[in-house]
Amino acid sequence: MSAEHLDDIGARLAAARARVAAAEHDADRAPGSVRLLLATKTVPLDGVRSALLADAAARAGDPAAPAPVLVGENRVQELVAKAPHLVDLAPEVHLIGPLQSNKVNQALGAAGCVETVDSVALAERLATRCAASGRVLDVLVQVNVSGEETKHGAHPDAAVRTALDVAALEGLRLRGFMTVGARSSDPARVRAGYRLLREIRDRVRDGGEPGAIELSMGMSGDLELAVAEGATIVRVGSAVFGARPL
Ligand SMILES: *Cc1c(COP(=O)(O)O)cnc(C)c1O
C-alpha cells in the first residue's frame, strides 16, 4: 500500500471507533460493550499491520480505552498467509468466511475463533481435531437471517438446535452467533434480521449455554443498526481500509 494510504488507516480507524461509541451511546449501551473486528480480506499485510499499530497507539495509556481490535479473514489461504506475520502484535484472529472440510487443519493453525460454523457436521470435524490436540476452539454459529440464497449460515428455524448440538461437542466452546445482514436499503428489514439473531442467542444463552453471548453482526454500511439490536462484535472492512478491488 502507498504511504499515503497507510497514513489514512489510522484516521479511518479512529472514525470507525467514534461511530461505534456513538452507536453504543444512542442505544443506551455501556461504552466498550461492542468490539471492533477488522475485516481484512484483500488488504495487504502492511495495511493490516498499520491498522493494528494505530489501534495500539490510540489505546496506549488510556485506562478507559475499548478492547483491542480483532482481525477477521474470509479465506483460509489469506488467513494462513498473513497470520504468522501478525504474531508480534498478538491480535485475536477470527475466520469469518466459509470453511471447507479440507481446510480445517489450516484454519485451526491460524484462527482463535471460527465464526462460520453453519452445521453440526462441520462442528464435529473441528471438534475431532481440537480434541485430538487437547485444544478448545471458540466458535460462533452462523445464521442466514435474511434468507438470501447467496448467503451462508444455518436456517433460523434450525439455529437453536444446531447451536445446542455444537455446544455439546468436546473441543469447542460456543461463544454465540454471527450473521451477514440483509442486502437491503430498508433499515427496518436489516434490523429485523439482527433482532432475530439476538432472539436466537437469547434462547440458547438462557437455555443452558450462559457462555453463548456474542453477536457478530453489522458491517461498514450498517453497524449502527446492529449495535442498536445488541451486536457485541461489528465487522468493518471498507470503512477502515477503503474500497476493495473488484
Ligand atoms: C467483507 C466482510 C465484512 C466487512 O464488510 P465492509 O462492508 O467492507 O465493512 C464483514 N463481514 C464479512 C463476513 C465480510 O466478508
CSV table of C-alpha atoms and ligand atoms in Angstrom, one decimal:
chain,number,residue,atom,x,y,z
A,1,MET,CA,0.0,0.0,0.0
A,2,SER,CA,1.1,3.6,-0.6
A,3,ALA,CA,2.5,5.6,2.4
A,4,GLU,CA,-0.4,8.0,2.0
A,5,HIS,CA,-3.0,5.2,2.2
A,6,LEU,CA,-1.2,3.7,5.2
A,7,ASP,CA,-1.4,7.1,6.9
A,8,ASP,CA,-5.2,7.2,6.2
A,9,ILE,CA,-5.8,4.0,8.0
A,10,GLY,CA,-5.3,5.4,11.5
A,11,ALA,CA,-7.7,8.3,10.9
A,12,ARG,CA,-10.3,6.0,9.4
A,13,LEU,CA,-9.9,3.6,12.3
A,14,ALA,CA,-10.5,6.4,14.7
A,15,ALA,CA,-13.6,7.4,12.8
A,16,ALA,CA,-14.9,3.8,12.9
A,17,ARG,CA,-14.2,3.7,16.7
A,18,ALA,CA,-16.2,7.0,17.1
A,19,ARG,CA,-19.1,5.5,15.1
A,20,VAL,CA,-19.2,2.5,17.4
A,21,ALA,CA,-19.0,4.7,20.5
A,22,ALA,CA,-21.8,6.9,19.2
A,23,ALA,CA,-24.0,3.9,18.4
A,24,GLU,CA,-23.4,2.5,21.9
A,25,HIS,CA,-24.4,5.8,23.4
A,26,ASP,CA,-27.6,6.1,21.2
A,27,ALA,CA,-28.6,2.5,22.1
A,28,ASP,CA,-28.0,3.1,25.9
A,29,ARG,CA,-25.3,0.5,25.9
A,30,ALA,CA,-22.2,0.6,28.1
A,31,PRO,CA,-19.1,2.2,26.4
A,32,GLY,CA,-16.8,-0.6,25.2
A,33,SER,CA,-19.6,-3.2,25.0
A,34,VAL,CA,-19.0,-3.6,21.3
A,35,ARG,CA,-15.7,-4.9,19.9
A,36,LEU,CA,-14.5,-3.8,16.5
A,37,LEU,CA,-13.3,-6.6,14.1
A,38,LEU,CA,-11.3,-5.5,11.1
A,39,ALA,CA,-12.4,-7.5,8.0
A,40,THR,CA,-9.1,-7.7,6.2
A,41,LYS,CA,-9.9,-9.6,3.0
A,42,THR,CA,-7.7,-8.4,0.1
A,43,VAL,CA,-5.9,-6.0,2.4
A,44,PRO,CA,-2.1,-6.4,2.1
A,45,LEU,CA,-0.1,-7.3,5.2
A,46,ASP,CA,1.3,-3.7,5.6
A,47,GLY,CA,-2.3,-2.3,5.7
A,48,VAL,CA,-3.3,-4.8,8.4
A,49,ARG,CA,-0.2,-4.1,10.4
A,50,SER,CA,-0.8,-0.3,10.1
A,51,ALA,CA,-4.3,-0.7,11.5
A,52,LEU,CA,-3.1,-2.8,14.4
A,53,LEU,CA,-0.3,-0.4,15.2
A,54,ALA,CA,-2.6,2.6,15.0
A,55,ASP,CA,-5.0,0.9,17.3
A,56,ALA,CA,-2.3,0.1,19.9
A,57,ALA,CA,-1.1,3.7,19.7
A,58,ALA,CA,-4.6,5.1,20.2
A,59,ARG,CA,-5.3,2.9,23.2
A,60,ALA,CA,-1.9,3.4,24.9
A,61,GLY,CA,-2.1,5.0,28.3
A,62,ASP,CA,-5.9,5.2,28.3
A,63,PRO,CA,-7.4,3.0,31.0
A,64,ALA,CA,-10.8,3.6,29.6
A,65,ALA,CA,-9.8,2.5,26.1
A,66,PRO,CA,-12.0,-0.1,24.4
A,67,ALA,CA,-10.7,-3.6,23.8
A,68,PRO,CA,-8.1,-4.0,21.0
A,69,VAL,CA,-9.5,-4.6,17.5
A,70,LEU,CA,-9.9,-8.2,16.3
A,71,VAL,CA,-8.8,-9.4,12.9
A,72,GLY,CA,-11.2,-11.3,10.6
A,73,GLU,CA,-10.2,-13.1,7.4
A,74,ASN,CA,-12.6,-14.7,4.9
A,75,ARG,CA,-10.3,-17.0,3.1
A,76,VAL,CA,-8.2,-19.7,4.8
A,77,GLN,CA,-5.5,-19.1,2.3
A,78,GLU,CA,-5.2,-15.4,3.1
A,79,LEU,CA,-5.5,-16.2,6.9
A,80,VAL,CA,-2.6,-18.6,6.7
A,81,ALA,CA,-0.5,-16.2,4.7
A,82,LYS,CA,-1.0,-13.2,7.0
A,83,ALA,CA,-1.5,-14.5,10.5
A,84,PRO,CA,2.1,-15.6,11.1
A,85,HIS,CA,3.3,-12.0,10.3
A,86,LEU,CA,0.9,-10.5,12.9
A,87,VAL,CA,2.0,-12.7,15.8
A,88,ASP,CA,4.2,-9.9,17.3
A,89,LEU,CA,1.1,-7.7,17.5
A,90,ALA,CA,-0.9,-10.5,19.1
A,91,PRO,CA,-4.4,-9.8,17.6
A,92,GLU,CA,-7.3,-12.1,18.3
A,93,VAL,CA,-7.9,-13.6,14.8
A,94,HIS,CA,-11.2,-14.9,13.6
A,95,LEU,CA,-12.2,-16.8,10.5
A,96,ILE,CA,-15.3,-15.0,9.1
A,97,GLY,CA,-15.7,-16.8,5.7
A,98,PRO,CA,-16.9,-20.3,4.8
A,99,LEU,CA,-14.7,-23.2,5.9
A,100,GLN,CA,-14.4,-26.2,3.6
A,101,SER,CA,-13.6,-29.5,5.4
A,102,ASN,CA,-10.3,-29.9,3.6
A,103,LYS,CA,-9.1,-26.6,5.1
A,104,VAL,CA,-10.0,-27.4,8.7
A,105,ASN,CA,-6.4,-28.1,9.8
A,106,GLN,CA,-5.0,-25.0,8.2
A,107,ALA,CA,-7.7,-22.8,9.7
A,108,LEU,CA,-7.1,-24.3,13.2
A,109,GLY,CA,-3.4,-23.4,12.9
A,110,ALA,CA,-4.2,-19.7,12.5
A,111,ALA,CA,-7.6,-18.8,13.9
A,112,GLY,CA,-8.6,-18.4,17.5
A,113,CYS,CA,-12.3,-18.4,16.7
A,114,VAL,CA,-14.3,-19.7,13.8
A,115,GLU,CA,-17.4,-17.5,13.3
A,116,THR,CA,-18.8,-19.5,10.4
A,117,VAL,CA,-19.9,-22.8,11.9
A,118,ASP,CA,-23.2,-23.5,10.0
A,119,SER,CA,-23.7,-27.2,10.5
A,120,VAL,CA,-23.1,-29.9,13.1
A,121,ALA,CA,-21.1,-31.8,10.6
A,122,LEU,CA,-18.5,-29.0,10.3
A,123,ALA,CA,-18.5,-28.6,14.1
A,124,GLU,CA,-17.8,-32.3,14.5
A,125,ARG,CA,-14.8,-32.1,12.1
A,126,LEU,CA,-13.4,-29.2,14.1
A,127,ALA,CA,-14.1,-30.8,17.4
A,128,THR,CA,-12.4,-34.0,16.5
A,129,ARG,CA,-9.2,-32.2,15.5
A,130,CYS,CA,-9.3,-30.0,18.6
A,131,ALA,CA,-10.0,-32.9,21.0
A,132,ALA,CA,-7.1,-34.8,19.4
A,133,SER,CA,-4.7,-31.9,20.2
A,134,GLY,CA,-6.2,-31.1,23.6
A,135,ARG,CA,-7.3,-27.7,22.4
A,136,VAL,CA,-10.5,-25.8,22.9
A,137,LEU,CA,-11.7,-23.6,20.0
A,138,ASP,CA,-14.1,-20.7,20.3
A,139,VAL,CA,-16.9,-20.9,17.7
A,140,LEU,CA,-19.9,-18.9,16.6
A,141,VAL,CA,-22.8,-20.4,14.8
A,142,GLN,CA,-23.5,-18.5,11.5
A,143,VAL,CA,-27.2,-18.0,10.8
A,144,ASN,CA,-28.7,-16.8,7.5
A,145,VAL,CA,-31.2,-14.4,8.9
A,146,SER,CA,-32.2,-12.8,5.6
A,147,GLY,CA,-33.0,-16.0,3.7
A,148,GLU,CA,-31.0,-14.7,0.7
A,149,GLU,CA,-29.8,-17.7,-1.3
A,150,THR,CA,-26.3,-16.4,-1.8
A,151,LYS,CA,-25.8,-16.2,2.0
A,152,HIS,CA,-24.2,-18.9,4.1
A,153,GLY,CA,-25.5,-20.0,7.5
A,154,ALA,CA,-28.0,-22.2,9.3
A,155,HIS,CA,-31.7,-21.6,8.7
A,156,PRO,CA,-33.1,-19.5,11.6
A,157,ASP,CA,-35.6,-22.3,12.4
A,158,ALA,CA,-32.7,-24.8,12.9
A,159,ALA,CA,-30.2,-22.4,14.6
A,160,VAL,CA,-31.1,-23.1,18.2
A,161,ARG,CA,-30.9,-26.9,17.8
A,162,THR,CA,-27.7,-26.6,15.8
A,163,ALA,CA,-26.1,-24.3,18.4
A,164,LEU,CA,-27.0,-26.7,21.3
A,165,ASP,CA,-25.6,-29.6,19.4
A,166,VAL,CA,-22.4,-27.7,18.7
A,167,ALA,CA,-22.1,-26.6,22.3
A,168,ALA,CA,-22.2,-30.2,23.4
A,169,LEU,CA,-19.1,-31.2,21.4
A,170,GLU,CA,-15.9,-31.6,23.4
A,171,GLY,CA,-13.1,-29.4,22.0
A,172,LEU,CA,-15.5,-26.5,21.1
A,173,ARG,CA,-16.7,-23.6,23.1
A,174,LEU,CA,-19.9,-22.0,21.8
A,175,ARG,CA,-19.5,-18.2,22.2
A,176,GLY,CA,-22.5,-17.0,20.3
A,177,PHE,CA,-23.8,-16.2,16.8
A,178,MET,CA,-22.8,-14.5,13.6
A,179,THR,CA,-24.7,-13.2,10.6
A,180,VAL,CA,-24.3,-11.2,7.4
A,181,GLY,CA,-27.2,-8.8,7.3
A,182,ALA,CA,-29.8,-8.4,4.6
A,183,ARG,CA,-28.6,-6.6,1.5
A,184,SER,CA,-31.4,-4.0,1.6
A,185,SER,CA,-31.7,-0.3,1.7
A,186,ASP,CA,-34.6,-0.7,4.1
A,187,PRO,CA,-33.2,-0.3,7.6
A,188,ALA,CA,-36.3,-1.9,9.2
A,189,ARG,CA,-35.6,-5.1,7.2
A,190,VAL,CA,-31.9,-5.1,8.1
A,191,ARG,CA,-32.8,-4.6,11.8
A,192,ALA,CA,-35.4,-7.3,11.8
A,193,GLY,CA,-32.7,-9.8,10.8
A,194,TYR,CA,-30.3,-8.6,13.6
A,195,ARG,CA,-33.2,-8.8,16.1
A,196,LEU,CA,-33.8,-12.4,15.0
A,197,LEU,CA,-30.2,-13.3,15.7
A,198,ARG,CA,-30.4,-11.7,19.1
A,199,GLU,CA,-33.6,-13.7,19.9
A,200,ILE,CA,-31.8,-16.9,18.8
A,201,ARG,CA,-28.9,-16.0,21.0
A,202,ASP,CA,-31.1,-15.3,24.0
A,203,ARG,CA,-32.9,-18.6,23.7
A,204,VAL,CA,-29.6,-20.5,23.6
A,205,ARG,CA,-28.0,-18.5,26.3
A,206,ASP,CA,-30.9,-18.8,28.6
A,207,GLY,CA,-31.5,-22.4,27.7
A,208,GLY,CA,-28.3,-23.6,29.4
A,209,GLU,CA,-25.4,-22.1,27.5
A,210,PRO,CA,-24.6,-18.9,29.5
A,211,GLY,CA,-21.3,-18.5,27.7
A,212,ALA,CA,-23.1,-18.0,24.3
A,213,ILE,CA,-23.1,-14.2,24.5
A,214,GLU,CA,-21.5,-12.9,21.3
A,215,LEU,CA,-23.5,-11.4,18.4
A,216,SER,CA,-21.2,-10.7,15.5
A,217,MET,CA,-23.3,-8.6,13.1
A,218,GLY,CA,-23.1,-5.3,11.3
A,219,MET,CA,-20.5,-4.0,8.8
A,220,SER,CA,-19.3,-0.6,7.5
A,221,GLY,CA,-22.7,0.3,6.0
A,222,ASP,CA,-25.0,-0.7,8.8
A,223,LEU,CA,-23.1,-1.1,12.1
A,224,GLU,CA,-25.4,1.4,13.9
A,225,LEU,CA,-28.4,-0.8,13.2
A,226,ALA,CA,-26.5,-3.9,14.5
A,227,VAL,CA,-25.4,-2.1,17.7
A,228,ALA,CA,-29.0,-1.0,18.3
A,229,GLU,CA,-30.0,-4.6,18.2
A,230,GLY,CA,-27.3,-5.8,20.5
A,231,ALA,CA,-24.2,-6.6,18.5
A,232,THR,CA,-21.1,-7.4,20.6
A,233,ILE,CA,-18.8,-7.5,17.6
A,234,VAL,CA,-19.1,-5.4,14.4
A,235,ARG,CA,-17.0,-6.4,11.4
A,236,VAL,CA,-15.7,-3.4,9.5
A,237,GLY,CA,-13.6,-3.5,6.3
A,238,SER,CA,-14.1,-0.7,3.7
A,239,ALA,CA,-14.7,2.0,6.3
A,240,VAL,CA,-11.1,1.5,7.6
A,241,PHE,CA,-9.2,0.2,4.5
A,242,GLY,CA,-11.1,1.9,1.7
A,243,ALA,CA,-13.0,0.3,-1.2
A,244,ARG,CA,-11.8,-3.2,-2.1
A,245,PRO,CA,-10.7,-4.0,-5.7
A,246,LEU,CA,-13.5,-5.8,-7.6
B,1,LIG,C1,-16.1,-8.1,3.9
B,1,LIG,C2,-16.8,-8.5,5.1
B,1,LIG,C3,-17.1,-7.6,6.1
B,1,LIG,C4,-16.8,-6.1,6.0
B,1,LIG,O1,-17.5,-5.5,5.0
B,1,LIG,P1,-17.4,-3.9,4.8
B,1,LIG,O2,-18.7,-3.6,4.1
B,1,LIG,O3,-16.2,-3.7,3.9
B,1,LIG,O4,-17.3,-3.3,6.1
B,1,LIG,C5,-17.8,-8.1,7.2
B,1,LIG,N1,-18.1,-9.4,7.3
B,1,LIG,C6,-17.8,-10.3,6.4
B,1,LIG,C7,-18.2,-11.7,6.6
B,1,LIG,C8,-17.2,-9.9,5.2
B,1,LIG,O5,-16.9,-10.8,4.3
